[in-house]
mmCIF file of C-alpha atoms in Angstrom:
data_model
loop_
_atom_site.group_PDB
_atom_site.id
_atom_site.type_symbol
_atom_site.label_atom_id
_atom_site.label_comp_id
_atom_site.label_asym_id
_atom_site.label_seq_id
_atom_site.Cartn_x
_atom_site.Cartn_y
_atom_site.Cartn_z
ATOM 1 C CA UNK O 29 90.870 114.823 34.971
ATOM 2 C CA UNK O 30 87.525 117.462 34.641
ATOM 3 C CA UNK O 31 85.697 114.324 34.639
ATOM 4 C CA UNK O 32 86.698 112.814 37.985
ATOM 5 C CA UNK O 33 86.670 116.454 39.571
ATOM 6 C CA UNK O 34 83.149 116.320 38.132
ATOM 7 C CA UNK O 35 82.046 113.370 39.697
ATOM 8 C CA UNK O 36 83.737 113.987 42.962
ATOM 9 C CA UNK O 37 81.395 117.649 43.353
ATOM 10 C CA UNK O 38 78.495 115.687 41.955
ATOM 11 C CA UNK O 39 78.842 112.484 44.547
ATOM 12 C CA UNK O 40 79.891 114.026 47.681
ATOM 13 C CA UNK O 41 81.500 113.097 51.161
ATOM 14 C CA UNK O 42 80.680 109.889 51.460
ATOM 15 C CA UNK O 43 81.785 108.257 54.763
ATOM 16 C CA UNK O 44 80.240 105.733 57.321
ATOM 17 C CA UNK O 45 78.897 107.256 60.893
ATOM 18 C CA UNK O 46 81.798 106.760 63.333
ATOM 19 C CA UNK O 47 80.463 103.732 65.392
ATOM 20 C CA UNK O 48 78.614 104.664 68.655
ATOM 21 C CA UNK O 49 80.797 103.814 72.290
ATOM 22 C CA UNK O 50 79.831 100.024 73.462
ATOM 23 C CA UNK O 51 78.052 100.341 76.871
ATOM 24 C CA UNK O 52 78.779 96.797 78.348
ATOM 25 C CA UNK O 53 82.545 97.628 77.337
ATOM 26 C CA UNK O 54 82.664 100.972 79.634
ATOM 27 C CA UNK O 55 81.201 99.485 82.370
ATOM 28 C CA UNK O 56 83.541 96.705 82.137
ATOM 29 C CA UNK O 57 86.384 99.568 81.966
ATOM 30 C CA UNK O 58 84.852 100.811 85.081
ATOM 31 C CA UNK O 59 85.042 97.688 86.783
ATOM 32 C CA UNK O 60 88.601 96.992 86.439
ATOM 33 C CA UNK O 61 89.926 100.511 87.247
ATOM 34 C CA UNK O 62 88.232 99.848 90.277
ATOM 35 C CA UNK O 63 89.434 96.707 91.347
ATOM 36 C CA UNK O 64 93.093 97.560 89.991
ATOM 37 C CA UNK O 65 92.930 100.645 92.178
ATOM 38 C CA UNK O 66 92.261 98.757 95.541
ATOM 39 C CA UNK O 67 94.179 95.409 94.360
ATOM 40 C CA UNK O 68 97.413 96.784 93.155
ATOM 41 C CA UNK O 69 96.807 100.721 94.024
ATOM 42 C CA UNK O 70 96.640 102.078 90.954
ATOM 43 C CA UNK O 71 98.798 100.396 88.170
ATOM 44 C CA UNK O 72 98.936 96.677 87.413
ATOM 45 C CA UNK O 73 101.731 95.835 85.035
ATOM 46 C CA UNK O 74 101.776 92.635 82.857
ATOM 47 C CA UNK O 75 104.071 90.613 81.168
ATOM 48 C CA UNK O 76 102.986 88.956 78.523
ATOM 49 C CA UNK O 77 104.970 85.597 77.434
ATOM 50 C CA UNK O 78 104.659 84.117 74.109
ATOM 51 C CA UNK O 79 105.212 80.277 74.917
ATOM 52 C CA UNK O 80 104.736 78.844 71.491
ATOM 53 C CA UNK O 81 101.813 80.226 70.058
ATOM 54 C CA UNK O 82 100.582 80.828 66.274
ATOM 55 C CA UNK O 83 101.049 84.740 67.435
ATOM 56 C CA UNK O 84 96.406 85.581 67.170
ATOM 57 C CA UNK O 85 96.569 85.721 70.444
ATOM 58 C CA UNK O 86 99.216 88.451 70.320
ATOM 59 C CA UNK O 87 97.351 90.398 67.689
ATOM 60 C CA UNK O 88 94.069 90.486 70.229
ATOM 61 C CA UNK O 89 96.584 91.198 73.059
ATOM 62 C CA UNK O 90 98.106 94.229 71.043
ATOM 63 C CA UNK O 91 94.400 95.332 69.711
ATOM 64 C CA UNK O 92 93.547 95.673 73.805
ATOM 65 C CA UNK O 93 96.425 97.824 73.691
ATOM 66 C CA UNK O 94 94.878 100.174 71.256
ATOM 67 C CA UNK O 95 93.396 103.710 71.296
ATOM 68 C CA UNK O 96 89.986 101.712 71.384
ATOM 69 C CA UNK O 97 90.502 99.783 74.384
ATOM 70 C CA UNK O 98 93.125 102.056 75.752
ATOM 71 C CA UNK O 99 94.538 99.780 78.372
ATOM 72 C CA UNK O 100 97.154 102.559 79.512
ATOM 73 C CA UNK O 101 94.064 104.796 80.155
ATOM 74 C CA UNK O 102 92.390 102.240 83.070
ATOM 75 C CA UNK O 103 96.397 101.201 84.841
ATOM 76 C CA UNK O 104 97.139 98.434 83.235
ATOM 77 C CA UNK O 105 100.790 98.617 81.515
ATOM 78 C CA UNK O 106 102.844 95.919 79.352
ATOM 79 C CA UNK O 107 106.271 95.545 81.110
ATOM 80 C CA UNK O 108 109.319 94.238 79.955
ATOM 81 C CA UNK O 109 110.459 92.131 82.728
ATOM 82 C CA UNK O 110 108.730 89.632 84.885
ATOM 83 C CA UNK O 111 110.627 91.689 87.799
ATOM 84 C CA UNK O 112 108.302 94.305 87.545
ATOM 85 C CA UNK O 113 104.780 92.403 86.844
ATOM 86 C CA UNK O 114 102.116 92.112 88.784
ATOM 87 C CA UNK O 115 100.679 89.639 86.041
ATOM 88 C CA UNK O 116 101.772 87.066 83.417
ATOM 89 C CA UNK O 117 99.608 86.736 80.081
ATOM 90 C CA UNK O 118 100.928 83.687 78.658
ATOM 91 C CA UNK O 119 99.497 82.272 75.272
ATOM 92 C CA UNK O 120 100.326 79.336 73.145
ATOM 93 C CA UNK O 121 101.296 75.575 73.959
ATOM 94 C CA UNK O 122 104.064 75.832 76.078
ATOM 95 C CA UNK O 123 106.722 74.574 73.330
ATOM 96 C CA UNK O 124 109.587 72.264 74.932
ATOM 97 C CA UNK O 125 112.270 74.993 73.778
ATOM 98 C CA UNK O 126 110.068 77.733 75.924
ATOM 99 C CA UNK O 127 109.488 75.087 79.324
ATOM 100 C CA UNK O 128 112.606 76.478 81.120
ATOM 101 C CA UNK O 129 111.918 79.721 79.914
ATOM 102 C CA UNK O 130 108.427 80.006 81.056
ATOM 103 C CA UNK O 131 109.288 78.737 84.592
ATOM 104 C CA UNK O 132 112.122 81.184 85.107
ATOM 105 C CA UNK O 133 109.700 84.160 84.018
ATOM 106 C CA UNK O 134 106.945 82.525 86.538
ATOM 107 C CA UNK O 135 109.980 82.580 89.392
ATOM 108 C CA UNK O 136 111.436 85.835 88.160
ATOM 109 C CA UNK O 137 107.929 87.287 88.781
ATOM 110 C CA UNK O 138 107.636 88.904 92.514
ATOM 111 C CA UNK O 139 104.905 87.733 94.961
ATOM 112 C CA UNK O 140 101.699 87.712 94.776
ATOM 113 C CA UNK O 141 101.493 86.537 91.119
ATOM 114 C CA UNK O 142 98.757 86.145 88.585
ATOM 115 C CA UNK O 143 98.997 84.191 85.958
ATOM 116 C CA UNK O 144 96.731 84.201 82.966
ATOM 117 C CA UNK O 145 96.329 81.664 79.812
ATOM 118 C CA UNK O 146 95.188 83.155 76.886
ATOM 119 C CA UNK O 147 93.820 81.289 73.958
ATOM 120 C CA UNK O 148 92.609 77.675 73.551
ATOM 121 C CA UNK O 149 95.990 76.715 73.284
ATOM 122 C CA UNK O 150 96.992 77.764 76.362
ATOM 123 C CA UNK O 151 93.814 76.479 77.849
ATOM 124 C CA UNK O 152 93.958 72.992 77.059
ATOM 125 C CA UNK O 153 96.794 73.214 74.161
ATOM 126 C CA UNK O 154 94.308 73.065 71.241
ATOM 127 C CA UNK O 155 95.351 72.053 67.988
ATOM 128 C CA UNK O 156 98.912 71.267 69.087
ATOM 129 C CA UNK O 157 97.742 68.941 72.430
ATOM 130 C CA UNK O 158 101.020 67.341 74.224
ATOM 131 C CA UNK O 159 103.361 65.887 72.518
ATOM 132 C CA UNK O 160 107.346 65.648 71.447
ATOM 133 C CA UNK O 161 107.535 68.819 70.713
ATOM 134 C CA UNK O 162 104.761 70.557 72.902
ATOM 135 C CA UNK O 163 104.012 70.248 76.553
ATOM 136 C CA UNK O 164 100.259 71.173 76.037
ATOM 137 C CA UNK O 165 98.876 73.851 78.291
ATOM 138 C CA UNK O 166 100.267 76.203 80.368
ATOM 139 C CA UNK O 167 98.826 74.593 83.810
ATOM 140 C CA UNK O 168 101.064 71.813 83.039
ATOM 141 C CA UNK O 169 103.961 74.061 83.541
ATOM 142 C CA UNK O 170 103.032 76.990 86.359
ATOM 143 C CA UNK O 171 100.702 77.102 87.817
ATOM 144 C CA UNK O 172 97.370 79.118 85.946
ATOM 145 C CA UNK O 173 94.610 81.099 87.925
ATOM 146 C CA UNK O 174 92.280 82.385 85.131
ATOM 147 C CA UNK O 175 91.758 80.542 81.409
ATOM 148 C CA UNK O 176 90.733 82.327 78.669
ATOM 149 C CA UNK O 177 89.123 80.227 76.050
ATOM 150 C CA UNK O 178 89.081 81.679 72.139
ATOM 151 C CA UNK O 179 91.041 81.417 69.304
ATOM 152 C CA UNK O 180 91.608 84.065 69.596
ATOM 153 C CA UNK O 181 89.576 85.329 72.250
ATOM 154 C CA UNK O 182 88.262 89.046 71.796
ATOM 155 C CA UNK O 183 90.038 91.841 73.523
ATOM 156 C CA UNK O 184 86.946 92.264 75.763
ATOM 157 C CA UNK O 185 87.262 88.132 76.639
ATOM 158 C CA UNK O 186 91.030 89.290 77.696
ATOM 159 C CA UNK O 187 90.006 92.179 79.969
ATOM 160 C CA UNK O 188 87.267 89.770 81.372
ATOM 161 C CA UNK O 189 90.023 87.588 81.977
ATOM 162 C CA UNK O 190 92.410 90.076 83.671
ATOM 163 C CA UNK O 191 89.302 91.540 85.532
ATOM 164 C CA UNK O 192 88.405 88.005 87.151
ATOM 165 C CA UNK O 193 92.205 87.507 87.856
ATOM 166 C CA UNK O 194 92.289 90.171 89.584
ATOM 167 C CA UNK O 195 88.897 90.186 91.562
ATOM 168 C CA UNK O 196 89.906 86.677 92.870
ATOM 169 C CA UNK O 197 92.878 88.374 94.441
ATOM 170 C CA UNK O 198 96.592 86.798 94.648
ATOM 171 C CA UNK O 199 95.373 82.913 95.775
ATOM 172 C CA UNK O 200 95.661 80.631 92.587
ATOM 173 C CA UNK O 201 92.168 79.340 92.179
ATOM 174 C CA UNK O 202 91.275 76.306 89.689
ATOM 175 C CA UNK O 203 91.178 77.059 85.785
#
């Protein structure tokens, strides 16, 4: 025991420099507080639907939702219900099992709607493509306004994706 008190007063307090705030990421904070505050008026809520997926996309999803990104702190909250959303984050192939689901959560969703994939699978159904089993990507099933391409994409890739969403307003553009 005197020898690893001994080493501890001889060695120190070793730890790493906390890492220094990313720039691009505040100004992209900036951005959407902005645009969610004369879109939406100061709170966008978002459901997020889990069509199939190998749940990364869910981790990245969760990780925006962290102390880091603090997606609470800029107006944007995770709902519940598609009643109360402003937004759907949908990720995966859309499974068969989860078609009808997915479609009543798209109608259950109140005008204007946004709807964005997350993940290559929900892009273009990546490693899973159509099949038996799968219906492929989400645009075969609702209707998608912003793709977000990664898997899985970065937490900043998803706010990029909720921030374009959002700046192109309640029409459904092409994906």
């Amino acid at each position: 025991m005197y020898q690893i008190l001994k080493q501890i007063v001889k060695t120190g307090i070793k730890t790493e420099t906390p890492p220094q705030g990313d720039a691009s990421l505040r100004v992209l904070e900036q951005r959407l507080q902005r645009e969610i505050l004369d879109v939406f008026g100061g709170a966008l809520a978002i459901r997020m639907v889990d069509a199939g997926s190998c749940n990364g996309c869910e981790l990245e999803i969760h990780a925006v939702n962290n102390a880091y990104y603090n997606l609470e702190g800029m107006g944007i909250k995770l709902v519940a219900s598609p009643r109360h959303a402003d937004l759907l984050l949908v990720t995966g192939p859309v499974s068969r099992h989860m078609e009808v689901a997915l479609r009543r959560t798209y109608d259950a969703t109140p005008e204007p709607k946004l709807v964005v994939a997350i993940g290559d699978c929900g892009c273009d159904g990546g490693i899973f493509g159509q099949g038996y089993a799968s219906c492929g990507k989400i645009a075969n099933v609702i209707p998608v306004d912003v793709a977000v391409p990664g898997c899985p994409p970065t937490p900043v890739a998803i706010l990029q994706g909720i921030l374009t969403a959002i700046s192109r307003g309640h029409a459904p553009a092409d994906t």
